[in-house]
Amino acid sequence: MEVTAEKNEKVAKMIFASVYPHYVNRIEKNGRTKEELHQVITWLTGYEEAALQKLIDTKVTFETFFQNAKIHPNGHLIKGVICGYRIEEIPDEFELYRQCRYLDKLVDELAKGRKMEKILRKG
């Protein structure tokens, strides 16, 4: 599938707090914990627990969520297909969309029982 400017804009305007409960449900349904989810989000974005909760409480968009994030230097090692998109083929002009797919891929791996050492990529 190909990313379009419209799709990128749609994701940018989505509220992180509206998607977050789906992440929690998905991972808990598969025997993982909210703490593990937060560990994955912290690894990718640099947000600690208090900052993450504030972003959820203030209902920031994904655009704001990722604008203020400090994406892990090994984020580029997140590869594969998620939601029909091959992450490493998403063009640079759609960086926000790629970052959202990074997060989706990490949540997916967590839900599928992948070991934390594998999820949190090392260089």
PDB file of C-alpha atoms in Angstrom:
ATOM      1  CA  MET A   1       0.000   0.000   0.000  1.00  0.00           C
ATOM      2  CA  GLU A   2       1.071   3.553  -0.585  1.00  0.00           C
ATOM      3  CA  VAL A   3       0.954   6.399   1.914  1.00  0.00           C
ATOM      4  CA  THR A   4      -0.817   9.521   0.678  1.00  0.00           C
ATOM      5  CA  ALA A   5      -0.792  13.071   2.003  1.00  0.00           C
ATOM      6  CA  GLU A   6      -4.455  12.609   2.987  1.00  0.00           C
ATOM      7  CA  LYS A   7      -3.712   9.457   4.962  1.00  0.00           C
ATOM      8  CA  ASN A   8      -0.758  11.153   6.657  1.00  0.00           C
ATOM      9  CA  GLU A   9      -2.964  14.124   7.590  1.00  0.00           C
ATOM     10  CA  LYS A  10      -5.710  11.855   8.918  1.00  0.00           C
ATOM     11  CA  VAL A  11      -3.250  10.070  11.221  1.00  0.00           C
ATOM     12  CA  ALA A  12      -1.732  13.401  12.300  1.00  0.00           C
ATOM     13  CA  LYS A  13      -5.133  14.624  13.521  1.00  0.00           C
ATOM     14  CA  MET A  14      -6.039  11.428  15.411  1.00  0.00           C
ATOM     15  CA  ILE A  15      -6.051  11.771  19.187  1.00  0.00           C
ATOM     16  CA  PHE A  16      -3.456   9.556  20.858  1.00  0.00           C
ATOM     17  CA  ALA A  17      -5.740   9.035  23.876  1.00  0.00           C
ATOM     18  CA  SER A  18      -8.432   7.567  21.602  1.00  0.00           C
ATOM     19  CA  VAL A  19      -6.049   4.879  20.274  1.00  0.00           C
ATOM     20  CA  TYR A  20      -4.170   4.175  23.518  1.00  0.00           C
ATOM     21  CA  PRO A  21      -6.982   2.063  25.109  1.00  0.00           C
ATOM     22  CA  HIS A  22      -6.919  -0.166  22.014  1.00  0.00           C
ATOM     23  CA  TYR A  23      -3.193  -0.715  22.543  1.00  0.00           C
ATOM     24  CA  VAL A  24      -3.828  -1.632  26.185  1.00  0.00           C
ATOM     25  CA  ASN A  25      -6.691  -4.008  25.326  1.00  0.00           C
ATOM     26  CA  ARG A  26      -4.684  -5.708  22.599  1.00  0.00           C
ATOM     27  CA  ILE A  27      -1.641  -6.423  24.720  1.00  0.00           C
ATOM     28  CA  GLU A  28      -3.571  -7.376  27.892  1.00  0.00           C
ATOM     29  CA  LYS A  29      -5.774  -9.752  25.890  1.00  0.00           C
ATOM     30  CA  ASN A  30      -2.550 -11.504  24.904  1.00  0.00           C
ATOM     31  CA  GLY A  31      -1.117 -11.734  28.421  1.00  0.00           C
ATOM     32  CA  ARG A  32       1.128  -8.676  28.393  1.00  0.00           C
ATOM     33  CA  THR A  33       0.986  -5.783  30.853  1.00  0.00           C
ATOM     34  CA  LYS A  34       0.383  -2.060  30.670  1.00  0.00           C
ATOM     35  CA  GLU A  35       3.836  -1.631  32.231  1.00  0.00           C
ATOM     36  CA  GLU A  36       5.386  -3.494  29.297  1.00  0.00           C
ATOM     37  CA  LEU A  37       3.425  -1.294  26.894  1.00  0.00           C
ATOM     38  CA  HIS A  38       4.756   1.802  28.654  1.00  0.00           C
ATOM     39  CA  GLN A  39       8.290   0.398  28.486  1.00  0.00           C
ATOM     40  CA  VAL A  40       7.922   0.039  24.714  1.00  0.00           C
ATOM     41  CA  ILE A  41       6.436   3.544  24.312  1.00  0.00           C
ATOM     42  CA  THR A  42       9.186   5.024  26.493  1.00  0.00           C
ATOM     43  CA  TRP A  43      11.872   3.247  24.467  1.00  0.00           C
ATOM     44  CA  LEU A  44      10.482   4.584  21.180  1.00  0.00           C
ATOM     45  CA  THR A  45       9.536   8.123  22.234  1.00  0.00           C
ATOM     46  CA  GLY A  46      11.548   8.973  25.341  1.00  0.00           C
ATOM     47  CA  TYR A  47       8.351   9.816  27.259  1.00  0.00           C
ATOM     48  CA  GLU A  48       8.480   8.792  30.894  1.00  0.00           C
ATOM     49  CA  GLU A  49       5.340   7.687  32.748  1.00  0.00           C
ATOM     50  CA  ALA A  50       4.239  11.150  33.956  1.00  0.00           C
ATOM     51  CA  ALA A  51       4.754  12.782  30.569  1.00  0.00           C
ATOM     52  CA  LEU A  52       2.900   9.970  28.815  1.00  0.00           C
ATOM     53  CA  GLN A  53      -0.048  10.292  31.192  1.00  0.00           C
ATOM     54  CA  LYS A  54      -0.151  14.058  30.647  1.00  0.00           C
ATOM     55  CA  LEU A  55      -0.260  13.540  26.858  1.00  0.00           C
ATOM     56  CA  ILE A  56      -3.155  11.116  27.318  1.00  0.00           C
ATOM     57  CA  ASP A  57      -4.994  13.450  29.712  1.00  0.00           C
ATOM     58  CA  THR A  58      -4.613  16.494  27.453  1.00  0.00           C
ATOM     59  CA  LYS A  59      -5.753  14.501  24.413  1.00  0.00           C
ATOM     60  CA  VAL A  60      -2.898  15.471  22.098  1.00  0.00           C
ATOM     61  CA  THR A  61      -2.930  14.498  18.441  1.00  0.00           C
ATOM     62  CA  PHE A  62      -0.442  11.998  17.041  1.00  0.00           C
ATOM     63  CA  GLU A  63       1.209  14.956  15.349  1.00  0.00           C
ATOM     64  CA  THR A  64       1.890  16.645  18.707  1.00  0.00           C
ATOM     65  CA  PHE A  65       2.721  13.312  20.325  1.00  0.00           C
ATOM     66  CA  PHE A  66       5.499  12.606  17.832  1.00  0.00           C
ATOM     67  CA  GLN A  67       6.624  16.244  17.388  1.00  0.00           C
ATOM     68  CA  ASN A  68       7.706  16.321  21.021  1.00  0.00           C
ATOM     69  CA  ALA A  69       9.056  12.766  21.124  1.00  0.00           C
ATOM     70  CA  LYS A  70      12.722  11.904  20.990  1.00  0.00           C
ATOM     71  CA  ILE A  71      12.616   8.874  18.698  1.00  0.00           C
ATOM     72  CA  HIS A  72      15.115   6.242  19.802  1.00  0.00           C
ATOM     73  CA  PRO A  73      18.281   6.215  17.670  1.00  0.00           C
ATOM     74  CA  ASN A  74      17.557   2.558  16.841  1.00  0.00           C
ATOM     75  CA  GLY A  75      13.998   3.310  15.723  1.00  0.00           C
ATOM     76  CA  HIS A  76      15.104   2.867  12.122  1.00  0.00           C
ATOM     77  CA  LEU A  77      15.718  -0.814  12.928  1.00  0.00           C
ATOM     78  CA  ILE A  78      11.943  -1.349  13.187  1.00  0.00           C
ATOM     79  CA  LYS A  79      11.113  -3.062   9.926  1.00  0.00           C
ATOM     80  CA  GLY A  80       8.404  -5.233   8.488  1.00  0.00           C
ATOM     81  CA  VAL A  81       4.781  -4.998   7.464  1.00  0.00           C
ATOM     82  CA  ILE A  82       2.085  -3.493   9.663  1.00  0.00           C
ATOM     83  CA  CYS A  83      -1.431  -2.559   8.544  1.00  0.00           C
ATOM     84  CA  GLY A  84      -0.439  -3.378   4.966  1.00  0.00           C
ATOM     85  CA  TYR A  85       2.547  -1.013   4.912  1.00  0.00           C
ATOM     86  CA  ARG A  86       6.191  -2.027   4.756  1.00  0.00           C
ATOM     87  CA  ILE A  87       7.651   0.386   7.316  1.00  0.00           C
ATOM     88  CA  GLU A  88      11.061   0.756   5.705  1.00  0.00           C
ATOM     89  CA  GLU A  89       9.429   1.761   2.405  1.00  0.00           C
ATOM     90  CA  ILE A  90       7.387   4.654   3.818  1.00  0.00           C
ATOM     91  CA  PRO A  91       8.850   7.816   2.189  1.00  0.00           C
ATOM     92  CA  ASP A  92      10.701  10.359   4.347  1.00  0.00           C
ATOM     93  CA  GLU A  93       8.081  12.978   3.514  1.00  0.00           C
ATOM     94  CA  PHE A  94       5.643  10.935   5.616  1.00  0.00           C
ATOM     95  CA  GLU A  95       7.864  10.668   8.694  1.00  0.00           C
ATOM     96  CA  LEU A  96       4.916  11.081  11.091  1.00  0.00           C
ATOM     97  CA  TYR A  97       3.100   8.198   9.427  1.00  0.00           C
ATOM     98  CA  ARG A  98       6.246   6.055   9.690  1.00  0.00           C
ATOM     99  CA  GLN A  99       6.592   6.887  13.381  1.00  0.00           C
ATOM    100  CA  CYS A 100       2.963   5.870  13.992  1.00  0.00           C
ATOM    101  CA  ARG A 101       3.628   2.590  12.219  1.00  0.00           C
ATOM    102  CA  TYR A 102       6.764   2.105  14.349  1.00  0.00           C
ATOM    103  CA  LEU A 103       4.553   2.291  17.423  1.00  0.00           C
ATOM    104  CA  ASP A 104       1.936  -0.010  15.886  1.00  0.00           C
ATOM    105  CA  LYS A 105       4.630  -2.558  15.006  1.00  0.00           C
ATOM    106  CA  LEU A 106       6.072  -2.519  18.533  1.00  0.00           C
ATOM    107  CA  VAL A 107       2.598  -2.976  20.054  1.00  0.00           C
ATOM    108  CA  ASP A 108       1.946  -5.803  17.590  1.00  0.00           C
ATOM    109  CA  GLU A 109       5.186  -7.556  18.540  1.00  0.00           C
ATOM    110  CA  LEU A 110       4.397  -7.137  22.226  1.00  0.00           C
ATOM    111  CA  ALA A 111       0.913  -8.603  21.737  1.00  0.00           C
ATOM    112  CA  LYS A 112       2.340 -11.529  19.786  1.00  0.00           C
ATOM    113  CA  GLY A 113       4.591 -12.461  22.707  1.00  0.00           C
ATOM    114  CA  ARG A 114       7.916 -11.380  21.270  1.00  0.00           C
ATOM    115  CA  LYS A 115      10.651 -11.041  23.889  1.00  0.00           C
ATOM    116  CA  MET A 116      11.268  -7.517  25.148  1.00  0.00           C
ATOM    117  CA  GLU A 117      14.976  -7.776  24.244  1.00  0.00           C
ATOM    118  CA  LYS A 118      13.950  -8.266  20.597  1.00  0.00           C
ATOM    119  CA  ILE A 119      11.302  -5.541  20.615  1.00  0.00           C
ATOM    120  CA  LEU A 120      13.681  -2.928  22.016  1.00  0.00           C
ATOM    121  CA  ARG A 121      16.148  -3.047  19.148  1.00  0.00           C
ATOM    122  CA  LYS A 122      19.849  -2.757  19.797  1.00  0.00           C
ATOM    123  CA  GLY A 123      22.284  -1.370  17.236  1.00  0.00           C
TER     124      GLY A 123
END
